[in-house]
Every structure is written in C-alpha cells, then in structure tokens.
PDB file of N, CA and C in Angstrom:
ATOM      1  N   UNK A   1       9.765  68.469  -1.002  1.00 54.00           N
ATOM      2  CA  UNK A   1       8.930  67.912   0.051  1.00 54.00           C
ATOM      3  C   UNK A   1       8.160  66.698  -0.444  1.00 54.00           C
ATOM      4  N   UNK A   2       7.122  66.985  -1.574  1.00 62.00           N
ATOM      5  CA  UNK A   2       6.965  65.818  -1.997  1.00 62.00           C
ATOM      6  C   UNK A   2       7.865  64.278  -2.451  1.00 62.00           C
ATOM      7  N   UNK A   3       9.003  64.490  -2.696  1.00 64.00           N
ATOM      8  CA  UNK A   3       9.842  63.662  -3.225  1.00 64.00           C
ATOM      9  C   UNK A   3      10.306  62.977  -1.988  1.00 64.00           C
ATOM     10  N   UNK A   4      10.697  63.620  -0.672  1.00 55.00           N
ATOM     11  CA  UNK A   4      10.701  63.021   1.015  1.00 55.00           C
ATOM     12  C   UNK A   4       9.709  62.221   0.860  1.00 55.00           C
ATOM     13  N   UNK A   5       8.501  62.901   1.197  1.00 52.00           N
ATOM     14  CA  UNK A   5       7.254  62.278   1.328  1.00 52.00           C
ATOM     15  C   UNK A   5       6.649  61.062   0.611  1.00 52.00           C
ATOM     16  N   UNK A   6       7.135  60.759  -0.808  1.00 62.00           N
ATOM     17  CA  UNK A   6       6.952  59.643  -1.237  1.00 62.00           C
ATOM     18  C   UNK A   6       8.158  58.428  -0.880  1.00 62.00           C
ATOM     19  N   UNK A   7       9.609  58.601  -0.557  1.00 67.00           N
ATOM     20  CA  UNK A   7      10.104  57.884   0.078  1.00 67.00           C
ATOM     21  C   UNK A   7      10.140  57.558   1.393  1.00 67.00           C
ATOM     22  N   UNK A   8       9.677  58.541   2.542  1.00 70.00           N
ATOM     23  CA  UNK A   8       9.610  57.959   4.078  1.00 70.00           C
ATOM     24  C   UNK A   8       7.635  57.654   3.542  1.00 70.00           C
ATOM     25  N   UNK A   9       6.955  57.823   3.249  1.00 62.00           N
ATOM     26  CA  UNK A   9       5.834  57.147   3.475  1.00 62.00           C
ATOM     27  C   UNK A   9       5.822  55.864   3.383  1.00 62.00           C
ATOM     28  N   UNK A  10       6.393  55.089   2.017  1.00 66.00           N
ATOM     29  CA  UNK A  10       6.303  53.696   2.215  1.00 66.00           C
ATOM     30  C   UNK A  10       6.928  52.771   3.267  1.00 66.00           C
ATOM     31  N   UNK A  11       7.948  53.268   3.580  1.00 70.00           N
ATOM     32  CA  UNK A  11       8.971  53.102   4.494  1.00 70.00           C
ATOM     33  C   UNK A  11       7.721  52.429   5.853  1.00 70.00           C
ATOM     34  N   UNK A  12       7.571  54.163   6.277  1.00 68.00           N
ATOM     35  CA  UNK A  12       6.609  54.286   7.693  1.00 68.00           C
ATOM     36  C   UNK A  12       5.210  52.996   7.383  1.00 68.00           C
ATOM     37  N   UNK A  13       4.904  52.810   6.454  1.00 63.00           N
ATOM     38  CA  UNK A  13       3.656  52.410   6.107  1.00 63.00           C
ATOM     39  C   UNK A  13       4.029  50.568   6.338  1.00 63.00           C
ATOM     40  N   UNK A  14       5.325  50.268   6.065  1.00 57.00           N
ATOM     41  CA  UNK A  14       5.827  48.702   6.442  1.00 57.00           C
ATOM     42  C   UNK A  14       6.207  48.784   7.557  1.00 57.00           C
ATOM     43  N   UNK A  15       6.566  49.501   7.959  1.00 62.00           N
ATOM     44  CA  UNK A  15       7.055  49.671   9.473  1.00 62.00           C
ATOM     45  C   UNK A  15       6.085  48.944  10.186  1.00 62.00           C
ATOM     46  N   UNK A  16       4.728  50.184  10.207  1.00 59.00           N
ATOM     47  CA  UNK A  16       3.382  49.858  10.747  1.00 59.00           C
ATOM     48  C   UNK A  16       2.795  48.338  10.508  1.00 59.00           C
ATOM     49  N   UNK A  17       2.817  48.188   9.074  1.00 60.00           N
ATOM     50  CA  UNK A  17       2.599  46.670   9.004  1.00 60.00           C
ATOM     51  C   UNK A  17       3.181  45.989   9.403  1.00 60.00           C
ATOM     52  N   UNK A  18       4.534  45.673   9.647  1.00 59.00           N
ATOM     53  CA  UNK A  18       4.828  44.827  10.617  1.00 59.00           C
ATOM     54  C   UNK A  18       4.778  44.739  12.026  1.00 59.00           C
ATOM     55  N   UNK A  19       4.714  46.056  12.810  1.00 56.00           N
ATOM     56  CA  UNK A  19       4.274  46.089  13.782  1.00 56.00           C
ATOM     57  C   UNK A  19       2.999  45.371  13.821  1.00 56.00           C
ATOM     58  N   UNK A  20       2.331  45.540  13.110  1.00 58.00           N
ATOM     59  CA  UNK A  20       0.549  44.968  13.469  1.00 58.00           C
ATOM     60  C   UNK A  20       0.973  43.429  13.630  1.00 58.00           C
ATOM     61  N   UNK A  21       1.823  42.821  13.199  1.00 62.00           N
ATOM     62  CA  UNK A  21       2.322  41.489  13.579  1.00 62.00           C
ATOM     63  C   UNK A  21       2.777  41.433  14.663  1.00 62.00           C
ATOM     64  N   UNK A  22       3.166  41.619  15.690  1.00 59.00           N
ATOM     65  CA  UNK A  22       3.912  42.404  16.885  1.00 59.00           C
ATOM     66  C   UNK A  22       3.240  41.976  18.154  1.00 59.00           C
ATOM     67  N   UNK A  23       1.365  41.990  18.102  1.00 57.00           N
ATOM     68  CA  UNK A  23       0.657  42.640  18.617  1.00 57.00           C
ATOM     69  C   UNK A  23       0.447  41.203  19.799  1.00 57.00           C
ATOM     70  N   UNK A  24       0.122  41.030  21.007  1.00 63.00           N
ATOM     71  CA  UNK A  24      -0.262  40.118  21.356  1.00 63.00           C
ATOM     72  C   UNK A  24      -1.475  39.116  21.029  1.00 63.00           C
ATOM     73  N   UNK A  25      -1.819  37.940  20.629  1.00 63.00           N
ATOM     74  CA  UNK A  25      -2.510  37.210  20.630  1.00 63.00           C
ATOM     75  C   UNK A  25      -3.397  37.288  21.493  1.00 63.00           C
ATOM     76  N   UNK A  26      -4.976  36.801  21.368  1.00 68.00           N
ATOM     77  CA  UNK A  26      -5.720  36.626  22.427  1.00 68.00           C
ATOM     78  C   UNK A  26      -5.022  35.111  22.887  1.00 68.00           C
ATOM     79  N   UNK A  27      -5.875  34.799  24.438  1.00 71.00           N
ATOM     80  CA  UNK A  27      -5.901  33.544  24.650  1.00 71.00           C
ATOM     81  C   UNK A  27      -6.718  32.694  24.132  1.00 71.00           C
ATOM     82  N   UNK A  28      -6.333  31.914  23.549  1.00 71.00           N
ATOM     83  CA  UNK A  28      -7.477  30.091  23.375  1.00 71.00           C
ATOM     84  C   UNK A  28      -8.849  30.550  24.895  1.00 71.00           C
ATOM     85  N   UNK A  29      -9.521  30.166  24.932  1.00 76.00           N
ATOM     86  CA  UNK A  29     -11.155  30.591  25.736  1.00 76.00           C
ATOM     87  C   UNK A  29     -10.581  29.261  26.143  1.00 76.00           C
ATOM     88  N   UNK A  30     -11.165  28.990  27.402  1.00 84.00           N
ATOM     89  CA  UNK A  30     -11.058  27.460  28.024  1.00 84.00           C
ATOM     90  C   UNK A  30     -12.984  27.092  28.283  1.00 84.00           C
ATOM     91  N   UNK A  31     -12.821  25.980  27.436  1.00 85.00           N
ATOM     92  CA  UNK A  31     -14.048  25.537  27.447  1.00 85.00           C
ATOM     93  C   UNK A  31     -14.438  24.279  28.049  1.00 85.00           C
ATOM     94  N   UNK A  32     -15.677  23.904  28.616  1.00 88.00           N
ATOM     95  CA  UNK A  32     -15.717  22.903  29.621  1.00 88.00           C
ATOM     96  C   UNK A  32     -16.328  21.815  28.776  1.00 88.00           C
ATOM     97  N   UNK A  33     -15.499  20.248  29.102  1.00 86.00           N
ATOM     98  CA  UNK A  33     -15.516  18.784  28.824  1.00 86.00           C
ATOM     99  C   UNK A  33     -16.812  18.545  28.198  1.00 86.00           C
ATOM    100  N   UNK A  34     -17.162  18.268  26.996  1.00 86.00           N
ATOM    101  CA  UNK A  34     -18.701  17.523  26.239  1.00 86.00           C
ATOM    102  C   UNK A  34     -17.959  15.935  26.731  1.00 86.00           C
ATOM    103  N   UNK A  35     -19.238  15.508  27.198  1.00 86.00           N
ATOM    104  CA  UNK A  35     -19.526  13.915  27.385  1.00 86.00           C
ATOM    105  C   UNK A  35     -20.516  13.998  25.956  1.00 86.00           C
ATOM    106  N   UNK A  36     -20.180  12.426  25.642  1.00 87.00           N
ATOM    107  CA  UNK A  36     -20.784  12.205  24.002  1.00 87.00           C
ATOM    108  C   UNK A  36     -22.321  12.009  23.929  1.00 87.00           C
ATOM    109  N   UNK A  37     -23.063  12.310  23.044  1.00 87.00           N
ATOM    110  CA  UNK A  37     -24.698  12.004  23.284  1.00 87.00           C
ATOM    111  C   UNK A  37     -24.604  10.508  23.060  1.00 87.00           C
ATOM    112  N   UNK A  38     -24.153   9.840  22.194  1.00 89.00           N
ATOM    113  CA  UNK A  38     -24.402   8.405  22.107  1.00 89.00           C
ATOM    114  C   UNK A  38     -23.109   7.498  22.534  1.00 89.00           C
ATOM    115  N   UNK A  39     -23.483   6.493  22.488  1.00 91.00           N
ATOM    116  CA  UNK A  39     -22.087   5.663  22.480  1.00 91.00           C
ATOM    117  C   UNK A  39     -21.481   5.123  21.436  1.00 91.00           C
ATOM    118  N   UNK A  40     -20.261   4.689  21.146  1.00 92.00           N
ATOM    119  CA  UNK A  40     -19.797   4.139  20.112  1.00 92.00           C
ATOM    120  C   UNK A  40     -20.888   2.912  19.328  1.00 92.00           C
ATOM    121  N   UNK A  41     -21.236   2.182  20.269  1.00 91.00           N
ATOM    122  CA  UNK A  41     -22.212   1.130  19.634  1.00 91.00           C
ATOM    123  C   UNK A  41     -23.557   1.839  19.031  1.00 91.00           C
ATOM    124  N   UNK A  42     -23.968   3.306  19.495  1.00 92.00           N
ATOM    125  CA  UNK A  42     -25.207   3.366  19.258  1.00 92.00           C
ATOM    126  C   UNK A  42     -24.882   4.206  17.550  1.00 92.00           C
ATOM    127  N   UNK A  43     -23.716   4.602  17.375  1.00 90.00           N
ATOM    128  CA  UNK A  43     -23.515   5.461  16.399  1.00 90.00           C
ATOM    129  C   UNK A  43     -24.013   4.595  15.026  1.00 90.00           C
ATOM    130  N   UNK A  44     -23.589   3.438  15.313  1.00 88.00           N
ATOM    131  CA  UNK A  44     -23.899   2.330  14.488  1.00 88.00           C
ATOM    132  C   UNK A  44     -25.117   2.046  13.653  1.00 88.00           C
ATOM    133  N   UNK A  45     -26.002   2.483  14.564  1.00 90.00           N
ATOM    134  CA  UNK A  45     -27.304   2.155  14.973  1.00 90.00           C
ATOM    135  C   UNK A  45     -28.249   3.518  13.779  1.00 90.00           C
ATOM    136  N   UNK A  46     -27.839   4.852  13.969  1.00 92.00           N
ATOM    137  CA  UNK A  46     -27.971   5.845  13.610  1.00 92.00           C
ATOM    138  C   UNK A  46     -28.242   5.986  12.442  1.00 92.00           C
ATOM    139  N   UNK A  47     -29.507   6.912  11.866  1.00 93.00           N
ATOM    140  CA  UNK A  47     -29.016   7.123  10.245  1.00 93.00           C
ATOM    141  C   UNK A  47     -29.129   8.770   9.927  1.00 93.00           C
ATOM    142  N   UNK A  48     -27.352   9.095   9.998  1.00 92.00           N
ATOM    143  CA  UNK A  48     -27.554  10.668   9.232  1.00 92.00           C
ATOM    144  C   UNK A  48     -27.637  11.160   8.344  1.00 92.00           C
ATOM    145  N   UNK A  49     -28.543  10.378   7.430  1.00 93.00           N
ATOM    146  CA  UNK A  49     -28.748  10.634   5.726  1.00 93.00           C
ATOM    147  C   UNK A  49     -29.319  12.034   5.560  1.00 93.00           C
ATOM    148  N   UNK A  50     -30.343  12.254   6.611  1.00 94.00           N
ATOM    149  CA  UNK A  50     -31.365  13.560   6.579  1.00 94.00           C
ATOM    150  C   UNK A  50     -30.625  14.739   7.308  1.00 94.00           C
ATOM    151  N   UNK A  51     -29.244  14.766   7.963  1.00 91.00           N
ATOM    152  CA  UNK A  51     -28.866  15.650   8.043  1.00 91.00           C
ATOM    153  C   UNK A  51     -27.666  16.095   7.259  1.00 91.00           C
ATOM    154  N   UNK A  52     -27.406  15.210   6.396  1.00 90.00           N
ATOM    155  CA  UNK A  52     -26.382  15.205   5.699  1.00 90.00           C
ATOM    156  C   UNK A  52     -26.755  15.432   4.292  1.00 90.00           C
ATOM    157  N   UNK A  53     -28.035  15.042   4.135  1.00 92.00           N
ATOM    158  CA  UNK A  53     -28.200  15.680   2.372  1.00 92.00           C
ATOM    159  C   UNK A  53     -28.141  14.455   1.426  1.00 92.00           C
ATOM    160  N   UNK A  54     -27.820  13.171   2.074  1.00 94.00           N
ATOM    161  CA  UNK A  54     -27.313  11.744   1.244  1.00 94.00           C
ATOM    162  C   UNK A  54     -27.002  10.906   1.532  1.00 94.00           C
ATOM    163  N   UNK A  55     -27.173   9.626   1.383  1.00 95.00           N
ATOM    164  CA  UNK A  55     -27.367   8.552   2.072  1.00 95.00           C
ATOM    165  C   UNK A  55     -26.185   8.227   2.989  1.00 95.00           C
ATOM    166  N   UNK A  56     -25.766   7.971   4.199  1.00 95.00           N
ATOM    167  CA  UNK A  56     -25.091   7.857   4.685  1.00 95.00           C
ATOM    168  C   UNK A  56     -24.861   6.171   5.124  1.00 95.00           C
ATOM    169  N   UNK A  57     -24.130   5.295   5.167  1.00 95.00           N
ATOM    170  CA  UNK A  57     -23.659   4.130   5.550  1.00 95.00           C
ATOM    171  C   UNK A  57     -22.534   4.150   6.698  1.00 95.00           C
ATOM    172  N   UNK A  58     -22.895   3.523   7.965  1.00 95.00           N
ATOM    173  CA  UNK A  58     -21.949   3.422   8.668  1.00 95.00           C
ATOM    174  C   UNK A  58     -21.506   1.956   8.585  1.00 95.00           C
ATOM    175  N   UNK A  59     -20.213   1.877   8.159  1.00 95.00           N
ATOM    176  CA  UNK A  59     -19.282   0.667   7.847  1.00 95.00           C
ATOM    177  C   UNK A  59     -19.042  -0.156   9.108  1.00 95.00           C
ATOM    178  N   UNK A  60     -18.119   1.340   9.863  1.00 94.00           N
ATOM    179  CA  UNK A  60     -17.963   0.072  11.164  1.00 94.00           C
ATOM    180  C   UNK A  60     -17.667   1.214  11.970  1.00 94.00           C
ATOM    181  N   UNK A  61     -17.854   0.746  13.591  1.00 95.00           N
ATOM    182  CA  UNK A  61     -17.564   1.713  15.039  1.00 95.00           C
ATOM    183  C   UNK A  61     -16.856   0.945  15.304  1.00 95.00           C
ATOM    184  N   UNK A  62     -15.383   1.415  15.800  1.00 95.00           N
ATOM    185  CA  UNK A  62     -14.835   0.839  17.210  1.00 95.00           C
ATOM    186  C   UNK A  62     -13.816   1.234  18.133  1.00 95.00           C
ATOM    187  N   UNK A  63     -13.966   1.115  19.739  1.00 95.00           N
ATOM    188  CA  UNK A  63     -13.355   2.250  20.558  1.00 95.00           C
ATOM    189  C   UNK A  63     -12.314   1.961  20.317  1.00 95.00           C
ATOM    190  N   UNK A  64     -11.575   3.040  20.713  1.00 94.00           N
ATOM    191  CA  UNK A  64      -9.972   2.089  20.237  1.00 94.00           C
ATOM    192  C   UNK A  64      -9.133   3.655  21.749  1.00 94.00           C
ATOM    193  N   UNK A  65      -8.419   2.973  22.276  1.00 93.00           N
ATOM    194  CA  UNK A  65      -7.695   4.261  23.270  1.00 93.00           C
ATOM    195  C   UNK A  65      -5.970   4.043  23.262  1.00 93.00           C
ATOM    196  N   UNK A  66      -5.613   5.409  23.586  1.00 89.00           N
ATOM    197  CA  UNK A  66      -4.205   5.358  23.980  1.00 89.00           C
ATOM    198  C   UNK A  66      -3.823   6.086  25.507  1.00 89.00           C
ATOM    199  N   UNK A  67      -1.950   6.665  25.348  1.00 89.00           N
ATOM    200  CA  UNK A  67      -2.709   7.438  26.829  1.00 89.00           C
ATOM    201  C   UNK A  67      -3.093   8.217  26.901  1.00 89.00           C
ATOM    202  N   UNK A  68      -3.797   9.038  24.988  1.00 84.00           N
ATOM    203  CA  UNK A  68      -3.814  10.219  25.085  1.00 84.00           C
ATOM    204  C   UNK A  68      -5.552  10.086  25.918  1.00 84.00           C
ATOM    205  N   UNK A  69      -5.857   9.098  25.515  1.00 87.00           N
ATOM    206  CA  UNK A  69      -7.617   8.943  26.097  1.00 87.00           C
ATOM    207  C   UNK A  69      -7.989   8.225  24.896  1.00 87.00           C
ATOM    208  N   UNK A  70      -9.574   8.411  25.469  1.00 92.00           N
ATOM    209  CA  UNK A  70     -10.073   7.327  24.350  1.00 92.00           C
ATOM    210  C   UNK A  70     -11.049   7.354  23.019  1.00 92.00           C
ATOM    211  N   UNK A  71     -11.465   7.086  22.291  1.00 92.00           N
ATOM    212  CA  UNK A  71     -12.026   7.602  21.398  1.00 92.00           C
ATOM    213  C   UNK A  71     -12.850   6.665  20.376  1.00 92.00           C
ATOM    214  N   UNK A  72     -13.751   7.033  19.377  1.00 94.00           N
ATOM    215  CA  UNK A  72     -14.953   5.956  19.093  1.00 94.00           C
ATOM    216  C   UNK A  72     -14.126   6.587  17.719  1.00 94.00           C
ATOM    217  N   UNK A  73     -13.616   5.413  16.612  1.00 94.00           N
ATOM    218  CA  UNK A  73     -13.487   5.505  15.208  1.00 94.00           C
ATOM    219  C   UNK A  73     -14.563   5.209  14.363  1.00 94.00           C
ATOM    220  N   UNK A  74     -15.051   5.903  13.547  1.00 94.00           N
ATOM    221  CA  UNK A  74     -16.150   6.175  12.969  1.00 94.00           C
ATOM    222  C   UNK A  74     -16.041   5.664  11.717  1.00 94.00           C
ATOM    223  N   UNK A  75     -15.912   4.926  10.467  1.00 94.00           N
ATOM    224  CA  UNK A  75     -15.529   4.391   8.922  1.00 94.00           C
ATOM    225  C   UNK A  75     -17.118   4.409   8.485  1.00 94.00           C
ATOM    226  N   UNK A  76     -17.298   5.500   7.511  1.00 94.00           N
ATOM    227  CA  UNK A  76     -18.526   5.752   7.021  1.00 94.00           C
ATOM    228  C   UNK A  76     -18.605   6.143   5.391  1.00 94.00           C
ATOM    229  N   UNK A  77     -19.745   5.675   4.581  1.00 94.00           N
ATOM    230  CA  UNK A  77     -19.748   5.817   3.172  1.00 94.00           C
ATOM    231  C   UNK A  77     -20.870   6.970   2.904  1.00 94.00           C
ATOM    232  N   UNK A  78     -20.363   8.071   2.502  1.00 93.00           N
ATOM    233  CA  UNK A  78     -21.068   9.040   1.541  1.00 93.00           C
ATOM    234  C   UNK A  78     -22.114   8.875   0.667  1.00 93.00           C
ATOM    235  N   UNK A  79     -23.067   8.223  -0.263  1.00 94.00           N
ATOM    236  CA  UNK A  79     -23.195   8.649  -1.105  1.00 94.00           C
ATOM    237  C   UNK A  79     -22.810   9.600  -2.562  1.00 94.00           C
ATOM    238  N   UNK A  80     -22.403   9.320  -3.235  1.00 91.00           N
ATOM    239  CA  UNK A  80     -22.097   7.961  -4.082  1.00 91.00           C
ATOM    240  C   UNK A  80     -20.975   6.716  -3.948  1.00 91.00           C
ATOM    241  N   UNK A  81     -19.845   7.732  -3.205  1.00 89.00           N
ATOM    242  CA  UNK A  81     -18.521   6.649  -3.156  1.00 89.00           C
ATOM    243  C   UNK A  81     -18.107   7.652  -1.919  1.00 89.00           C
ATOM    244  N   UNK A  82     -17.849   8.503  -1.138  1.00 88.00           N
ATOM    245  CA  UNK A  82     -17.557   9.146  -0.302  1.00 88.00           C
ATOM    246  C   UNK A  82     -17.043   8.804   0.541  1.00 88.00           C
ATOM    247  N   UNK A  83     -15.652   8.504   0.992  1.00 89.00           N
ATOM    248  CA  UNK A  83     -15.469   7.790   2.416  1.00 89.00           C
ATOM    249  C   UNK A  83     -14.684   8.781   3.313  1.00 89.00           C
ATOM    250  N   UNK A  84     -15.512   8.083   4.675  1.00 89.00           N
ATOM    251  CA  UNK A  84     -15.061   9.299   5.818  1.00 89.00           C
ATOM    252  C   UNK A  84     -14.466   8.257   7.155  1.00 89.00           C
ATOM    253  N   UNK A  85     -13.815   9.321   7.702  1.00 90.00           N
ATOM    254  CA  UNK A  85     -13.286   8.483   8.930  1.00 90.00           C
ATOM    255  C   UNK A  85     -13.065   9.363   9.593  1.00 90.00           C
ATOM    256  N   UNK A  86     -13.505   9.217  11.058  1.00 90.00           N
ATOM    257  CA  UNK A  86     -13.955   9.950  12.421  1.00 90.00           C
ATOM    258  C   UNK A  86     -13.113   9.423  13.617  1.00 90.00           C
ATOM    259  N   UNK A  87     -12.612  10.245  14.159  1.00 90.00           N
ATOM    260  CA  UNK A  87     -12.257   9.851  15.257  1.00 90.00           C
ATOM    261  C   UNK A  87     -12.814  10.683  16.498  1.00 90.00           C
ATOM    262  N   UNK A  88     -13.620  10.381  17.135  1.00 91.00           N
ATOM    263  CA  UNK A  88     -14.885  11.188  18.005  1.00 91.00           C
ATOM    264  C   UNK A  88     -14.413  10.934  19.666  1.00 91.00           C
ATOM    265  N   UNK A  89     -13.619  11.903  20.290  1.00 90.00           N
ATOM    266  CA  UNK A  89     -13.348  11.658  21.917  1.00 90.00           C
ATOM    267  C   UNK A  89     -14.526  11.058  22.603  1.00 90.00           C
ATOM    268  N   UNK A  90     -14.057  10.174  23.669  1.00 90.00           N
ATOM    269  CA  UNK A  90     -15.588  10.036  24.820  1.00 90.00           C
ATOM    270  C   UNK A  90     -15.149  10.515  25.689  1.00 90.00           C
ATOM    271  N   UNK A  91     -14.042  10.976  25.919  1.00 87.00           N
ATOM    272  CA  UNK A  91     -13.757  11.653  27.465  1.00 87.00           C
ATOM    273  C   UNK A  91     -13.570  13.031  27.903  1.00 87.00           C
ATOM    274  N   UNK A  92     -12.794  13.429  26.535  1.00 82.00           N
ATOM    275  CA  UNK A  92     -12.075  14.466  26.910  1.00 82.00           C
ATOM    276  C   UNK A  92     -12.419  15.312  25.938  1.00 82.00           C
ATOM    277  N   UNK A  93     -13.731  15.511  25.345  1.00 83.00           N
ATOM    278  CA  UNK A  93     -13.220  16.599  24.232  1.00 83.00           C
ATOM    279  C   UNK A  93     -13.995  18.037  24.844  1.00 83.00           C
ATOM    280  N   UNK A  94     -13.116  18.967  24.222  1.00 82.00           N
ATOM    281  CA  UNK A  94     -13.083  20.404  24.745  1.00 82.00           C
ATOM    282  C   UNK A  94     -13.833  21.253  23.713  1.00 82.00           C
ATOM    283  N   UNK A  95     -14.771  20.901  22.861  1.00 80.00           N
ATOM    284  CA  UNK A  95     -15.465  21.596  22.234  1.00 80.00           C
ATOM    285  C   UNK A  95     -14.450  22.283  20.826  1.00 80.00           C
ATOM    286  N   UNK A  96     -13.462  21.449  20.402  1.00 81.00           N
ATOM    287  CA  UNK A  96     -12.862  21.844  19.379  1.00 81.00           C
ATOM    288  C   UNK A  96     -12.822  21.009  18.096  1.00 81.00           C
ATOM    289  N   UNK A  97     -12.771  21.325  17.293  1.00 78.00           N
ATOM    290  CA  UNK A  97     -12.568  20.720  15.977  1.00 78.00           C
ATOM    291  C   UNK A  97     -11.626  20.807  14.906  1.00 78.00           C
ATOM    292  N   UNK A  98     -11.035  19.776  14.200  1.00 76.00           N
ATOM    293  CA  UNK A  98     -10.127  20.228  13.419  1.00 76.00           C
ATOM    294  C   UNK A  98     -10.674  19.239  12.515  1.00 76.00           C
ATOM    295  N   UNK A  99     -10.669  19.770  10.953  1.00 74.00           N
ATOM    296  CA  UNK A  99     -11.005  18.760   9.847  1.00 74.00           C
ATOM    297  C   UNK A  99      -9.741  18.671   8.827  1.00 74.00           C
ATOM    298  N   UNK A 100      -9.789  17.741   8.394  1.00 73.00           N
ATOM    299  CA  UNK A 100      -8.223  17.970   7.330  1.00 73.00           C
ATOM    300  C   UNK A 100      -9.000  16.892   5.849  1.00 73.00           C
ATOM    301  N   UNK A 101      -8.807  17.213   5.194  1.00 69.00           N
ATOM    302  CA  UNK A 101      -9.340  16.586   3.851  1.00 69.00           C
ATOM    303  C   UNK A 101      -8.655  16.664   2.828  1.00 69.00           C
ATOM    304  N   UNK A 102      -8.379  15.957   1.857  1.00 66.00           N
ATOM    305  CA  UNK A 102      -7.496  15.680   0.608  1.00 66.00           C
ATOM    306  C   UNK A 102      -8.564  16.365  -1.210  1.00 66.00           C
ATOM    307  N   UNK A 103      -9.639  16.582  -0.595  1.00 60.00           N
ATOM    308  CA  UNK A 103     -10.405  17.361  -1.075  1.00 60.00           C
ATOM    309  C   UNK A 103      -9.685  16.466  -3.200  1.00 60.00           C
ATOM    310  N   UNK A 104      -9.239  17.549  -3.863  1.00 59.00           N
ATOM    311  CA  UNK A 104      -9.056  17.075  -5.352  1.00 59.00           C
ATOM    312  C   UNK A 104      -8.110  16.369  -5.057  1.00 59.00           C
ATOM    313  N   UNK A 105      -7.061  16.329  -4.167  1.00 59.00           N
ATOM    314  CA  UNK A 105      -5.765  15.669  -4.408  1.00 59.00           C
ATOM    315  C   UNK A 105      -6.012  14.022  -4.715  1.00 59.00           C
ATOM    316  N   UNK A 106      -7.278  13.600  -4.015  1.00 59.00           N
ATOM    317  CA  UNK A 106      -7.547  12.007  -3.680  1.00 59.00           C
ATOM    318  C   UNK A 106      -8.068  11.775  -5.137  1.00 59.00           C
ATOM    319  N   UNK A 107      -7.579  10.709  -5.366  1.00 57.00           N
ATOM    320  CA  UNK A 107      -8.115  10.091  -7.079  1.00 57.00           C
ATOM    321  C   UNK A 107      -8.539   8.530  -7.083  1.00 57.00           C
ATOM    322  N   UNK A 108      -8.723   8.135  -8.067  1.00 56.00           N
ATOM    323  CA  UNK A 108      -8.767   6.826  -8.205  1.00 56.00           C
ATOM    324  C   UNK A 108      -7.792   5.784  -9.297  1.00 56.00           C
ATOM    325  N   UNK A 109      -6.798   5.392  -8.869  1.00 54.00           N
ATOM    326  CA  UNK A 109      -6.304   4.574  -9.562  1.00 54.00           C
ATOM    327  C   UNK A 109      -6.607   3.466 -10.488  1.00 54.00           C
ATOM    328  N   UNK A 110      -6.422   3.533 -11.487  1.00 51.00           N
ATOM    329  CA  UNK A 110      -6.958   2.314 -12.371  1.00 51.00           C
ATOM    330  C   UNK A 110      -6.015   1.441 -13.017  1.00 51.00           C
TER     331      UNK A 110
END
C-alpha cells in the first residue's frame, strides 16, 4: 500500500498543479479616462527634485501624436547622470502603467 501510495501521489499532486493553470482568469477592471493635471509645456516648468529624492532636470517636452493618440515626451536628467524618457498620454490614458528599464544591462562606453 505504501509503495502505490508513493507512486499515484506524485502523479495526482501534478495533475492538480496543472489543473490550477486551467483555471479562468479574472477580467482586466475597466477604468475611466485621466485627463492630465498639467500640460506638456507646463511639465517643463516643474521641479520634481523633492519628490524624487534628487535633483531632477527636465531637458526637453514635446507633444508628438499618431493614430494611436497623442502624447507629451518627457527627456529628463536624474541626478548624477540618470536619464529618463516618458511618454505621458493626454487623451486617452486608462489608469495603467507599464515601466521597462535596462536597469545593469546599460553601461558606458569608453
């Protein structure tokens, strides 16, 4: 009995785990349209050093659209060497975010 029992248990036990893959997904929540607090020109204007922890430099704003809609590009300097780039909806954004970063991979060539 024991000797069954240690071969159908693992068995049953992947079974189950893959079932738990199986399972339906929730839905994505549908969330309603943010209009932007500032405008592209005013972002410019802005200094988020104090919420950011370090001096922040904004390089340059500018709208730029396709047909996906339109959007304010953001080119901003970190403290010490940090560079960031934003692309911020004015029309259409749905309260989502996605960040993607090169984190160690980015180096400096010499």
């Amino acid at each position: 009995m024991t000797r069954l029992l240690k071969t159908i248990l693992p068995i049953i036990l992947c079974a189950l785990f893959g079932l738990s893959f199986a399972t339906p997904t929730q839905a994505v929540a549908s969330l309603p349209i943010v209009l932007p607090a500032l405008t592209c020109d005013a972002l410019s204007a802005t200094d988020f050093s104090a919420a950011v922890g370090a001096k922040v430099t904004i390089n340059h704003t500018e709208m730029q659209t396709s047909a996906q809609g339109s959007w304010c590009k953001v080119s901003a300097t970190i403290a010490p060497e940090i560079g960031v780039q934003i692309a911020l909806p004015t029309q259409r954004w749905s309260q989502r975010f996605c960040r993607s970063a090169v984190a160690d991979c980015a180096g400096v060539l010499t």
